[in-house]
mmCIF file of C-alpha atoms in Angstrom:
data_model
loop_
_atom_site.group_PDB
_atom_site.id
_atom_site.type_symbol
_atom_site.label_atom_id
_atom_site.label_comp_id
_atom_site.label_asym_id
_atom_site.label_seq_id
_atom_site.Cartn_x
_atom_site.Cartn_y
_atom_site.Cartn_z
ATOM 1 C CA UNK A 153 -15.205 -26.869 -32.208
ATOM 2 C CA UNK A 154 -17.268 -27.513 -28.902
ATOM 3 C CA UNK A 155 -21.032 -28.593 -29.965
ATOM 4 C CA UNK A 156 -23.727 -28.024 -27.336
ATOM 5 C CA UNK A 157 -26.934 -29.938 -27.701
ATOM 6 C CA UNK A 158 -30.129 -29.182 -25.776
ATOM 7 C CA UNK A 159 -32.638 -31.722 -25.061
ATOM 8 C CA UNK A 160 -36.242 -32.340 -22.436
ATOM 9 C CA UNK A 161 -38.352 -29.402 -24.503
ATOM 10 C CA UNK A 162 -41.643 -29.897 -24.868
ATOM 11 C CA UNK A 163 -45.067 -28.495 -23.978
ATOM 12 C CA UNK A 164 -46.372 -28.426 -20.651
ATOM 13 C CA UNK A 165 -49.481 -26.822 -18.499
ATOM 14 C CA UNK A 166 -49.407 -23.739 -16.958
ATOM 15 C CA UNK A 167 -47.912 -24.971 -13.624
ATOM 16 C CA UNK A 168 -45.788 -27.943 -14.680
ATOM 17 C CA UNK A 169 -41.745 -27.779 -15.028
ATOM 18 C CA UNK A 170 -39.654 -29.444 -17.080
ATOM 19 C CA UNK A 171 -35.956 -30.075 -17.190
ATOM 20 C CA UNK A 172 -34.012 -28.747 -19.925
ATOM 21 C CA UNK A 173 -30.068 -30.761 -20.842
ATOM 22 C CA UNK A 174 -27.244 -29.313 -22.876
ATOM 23 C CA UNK A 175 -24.240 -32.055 -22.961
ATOM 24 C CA UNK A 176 -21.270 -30.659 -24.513
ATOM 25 C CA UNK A 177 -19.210 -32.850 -27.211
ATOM 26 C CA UNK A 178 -16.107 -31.822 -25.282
ATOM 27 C CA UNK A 179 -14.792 -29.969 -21.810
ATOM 28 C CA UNK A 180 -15.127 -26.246 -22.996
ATOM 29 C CA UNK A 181 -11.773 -24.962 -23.526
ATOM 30 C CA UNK A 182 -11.537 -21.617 -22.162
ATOM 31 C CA UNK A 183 -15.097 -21.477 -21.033
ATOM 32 C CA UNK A 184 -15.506 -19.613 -17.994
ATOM 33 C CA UNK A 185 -19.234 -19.293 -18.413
ATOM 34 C CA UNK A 186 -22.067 -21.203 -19.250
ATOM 35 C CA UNK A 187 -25.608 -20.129 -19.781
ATOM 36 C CA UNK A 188 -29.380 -20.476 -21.052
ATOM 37 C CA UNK A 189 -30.794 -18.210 -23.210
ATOM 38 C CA UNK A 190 -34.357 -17.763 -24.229
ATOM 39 C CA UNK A 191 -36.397 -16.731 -27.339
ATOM 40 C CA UNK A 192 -40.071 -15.854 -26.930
ATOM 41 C CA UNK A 193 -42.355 -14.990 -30.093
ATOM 42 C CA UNK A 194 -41.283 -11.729 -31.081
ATOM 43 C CA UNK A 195 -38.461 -11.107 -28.382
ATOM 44 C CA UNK A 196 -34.814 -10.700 -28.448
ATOM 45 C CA UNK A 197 -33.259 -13.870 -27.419
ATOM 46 C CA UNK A 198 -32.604 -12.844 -23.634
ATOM 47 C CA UNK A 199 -30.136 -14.509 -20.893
ATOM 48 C CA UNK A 200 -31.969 -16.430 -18.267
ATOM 49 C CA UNK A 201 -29.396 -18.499 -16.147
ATOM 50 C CA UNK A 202 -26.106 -18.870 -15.880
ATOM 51 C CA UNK A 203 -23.251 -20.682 -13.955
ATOM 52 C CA UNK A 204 -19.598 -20.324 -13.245
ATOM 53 C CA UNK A 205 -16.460 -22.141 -13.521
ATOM 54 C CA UNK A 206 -16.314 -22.524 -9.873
ATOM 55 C CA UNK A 207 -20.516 -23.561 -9.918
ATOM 56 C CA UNK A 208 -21.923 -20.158 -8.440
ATOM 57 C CA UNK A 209 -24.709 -19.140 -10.273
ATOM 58 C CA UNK A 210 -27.328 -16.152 -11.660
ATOM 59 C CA UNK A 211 -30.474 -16.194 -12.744
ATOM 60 C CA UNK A 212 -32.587 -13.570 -14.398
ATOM 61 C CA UNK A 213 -34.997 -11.427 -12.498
ATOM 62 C CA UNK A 214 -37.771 -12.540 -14.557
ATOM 63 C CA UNK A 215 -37.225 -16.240 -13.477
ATOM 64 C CA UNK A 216 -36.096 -16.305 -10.278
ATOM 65 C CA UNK A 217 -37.323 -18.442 -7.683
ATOM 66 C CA UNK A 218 -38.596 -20.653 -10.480
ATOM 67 C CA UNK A 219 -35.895 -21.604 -12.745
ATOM 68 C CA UNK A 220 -32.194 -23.085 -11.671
ATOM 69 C CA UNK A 221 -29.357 -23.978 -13.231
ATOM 70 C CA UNK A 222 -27.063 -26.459 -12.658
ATOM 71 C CA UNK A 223 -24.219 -28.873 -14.078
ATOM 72 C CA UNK A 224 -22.519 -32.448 -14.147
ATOM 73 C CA UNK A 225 -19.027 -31.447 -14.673
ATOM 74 C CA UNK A 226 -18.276 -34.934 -15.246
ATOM 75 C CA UNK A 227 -20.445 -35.929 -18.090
ATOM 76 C CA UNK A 228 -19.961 -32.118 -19.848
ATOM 77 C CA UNK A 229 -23.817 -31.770 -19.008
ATOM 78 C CA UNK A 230 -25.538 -27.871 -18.422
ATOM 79 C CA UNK A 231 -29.037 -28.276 -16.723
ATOM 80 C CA UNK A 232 -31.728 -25.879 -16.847
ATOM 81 C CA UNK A 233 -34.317 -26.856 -14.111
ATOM 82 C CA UNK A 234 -38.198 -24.919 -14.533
ATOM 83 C CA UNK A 235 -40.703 -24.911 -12.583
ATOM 84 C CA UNK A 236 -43.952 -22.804 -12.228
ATOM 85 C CA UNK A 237 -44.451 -22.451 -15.988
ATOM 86 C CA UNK A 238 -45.847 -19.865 -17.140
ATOM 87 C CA UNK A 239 -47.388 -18.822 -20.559
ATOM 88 C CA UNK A 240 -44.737 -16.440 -21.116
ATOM 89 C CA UNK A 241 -42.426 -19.079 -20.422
ATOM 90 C CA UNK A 242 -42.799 -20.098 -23.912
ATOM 91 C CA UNK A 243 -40.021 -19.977 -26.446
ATOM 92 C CA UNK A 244 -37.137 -21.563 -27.708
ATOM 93 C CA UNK A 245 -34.404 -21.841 -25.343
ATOM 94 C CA UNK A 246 -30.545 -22.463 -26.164
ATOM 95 C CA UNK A 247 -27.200 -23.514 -23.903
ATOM 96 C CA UNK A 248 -24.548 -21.194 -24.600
ATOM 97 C CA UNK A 249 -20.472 -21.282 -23.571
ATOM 98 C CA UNK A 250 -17.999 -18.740 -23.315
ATOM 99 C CA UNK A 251 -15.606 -16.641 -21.871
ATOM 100 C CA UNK A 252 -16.756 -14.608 -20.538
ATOM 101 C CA UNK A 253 -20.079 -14.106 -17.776
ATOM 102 C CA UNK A 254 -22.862 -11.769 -18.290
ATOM 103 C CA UNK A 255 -26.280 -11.724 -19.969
ATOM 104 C CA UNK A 256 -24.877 -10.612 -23.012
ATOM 105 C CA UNK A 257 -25.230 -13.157 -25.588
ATOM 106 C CA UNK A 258 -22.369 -11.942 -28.109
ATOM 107 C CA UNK A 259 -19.917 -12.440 -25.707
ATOM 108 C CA UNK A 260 -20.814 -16.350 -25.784
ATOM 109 C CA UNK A 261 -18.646 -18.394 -28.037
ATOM 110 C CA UNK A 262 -20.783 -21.409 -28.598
ATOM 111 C CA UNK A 263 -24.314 -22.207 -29.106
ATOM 112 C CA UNK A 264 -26.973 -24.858 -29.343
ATOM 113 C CA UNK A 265 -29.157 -25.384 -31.668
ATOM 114 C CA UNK A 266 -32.137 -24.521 -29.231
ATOM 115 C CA UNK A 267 -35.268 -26.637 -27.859
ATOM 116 C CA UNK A 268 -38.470 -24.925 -28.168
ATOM 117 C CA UNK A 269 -40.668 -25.113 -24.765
ATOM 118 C CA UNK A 270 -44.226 -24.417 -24.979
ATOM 119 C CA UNK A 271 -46.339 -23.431 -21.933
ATOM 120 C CA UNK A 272 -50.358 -23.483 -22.138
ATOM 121 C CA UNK A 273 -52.726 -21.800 -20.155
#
């Protein structure tokens, strides 16, 4: 019932950032979570930020201190800010809503459709 749709991908330099959007058709109903998830070549799509109801939020290990996340409660909006890009940075990345929190992605209701960012060396 709730569409997400992610827009800025693109490719970039090594270096660069770019700012990812996911504007949701609706309010999620019951959402307690929202989150990005990434796909590299050959990976398991893996969780990489996520924020709370109440706007605290996580990121992953493997992007911290270069990727934050963010939202616009008024305008339904999920933002995924990158910076630092790195090769492996590369994939497709998606906005998912749910539930419930953690980097789990089957307990995550709704999905986008995924924009693919592409980081050269």
């Amino acid at each position: 019932q709730v569409q997400l749709l992610e827009t800025g991908g693109g490719s970039v330099q090594a270096g660069g950032s770019l700012r990812l959007s996911c504007a949701a058709s609706k309010s999620p109903a019951n959402t307690y979570c929202m989150a990005w998830f990434r796909q590299r070549p050959g990976e398991d799509r893996e969780g990489v930020a996520r924020i709370y109801r109440g706007g605290s939020s996580t990121v992953a290990d493997s992007v911290k201190g270069r990727f934050s996340v963010s939202r616009d409660s008024a305008k339904n909006t999920l933002y995924l800010q990158m910076i630092s890009l790195e090769p492996d940075d590369t994939g497709i990345y998606y906005c998912a809503a749910g539930p419930y929190c953690s980097w789990s992605k089957s307990d995550y209701t709704f999905w986008g459709q995924g924009t693919q960012v592409t980081v050269s060396s």
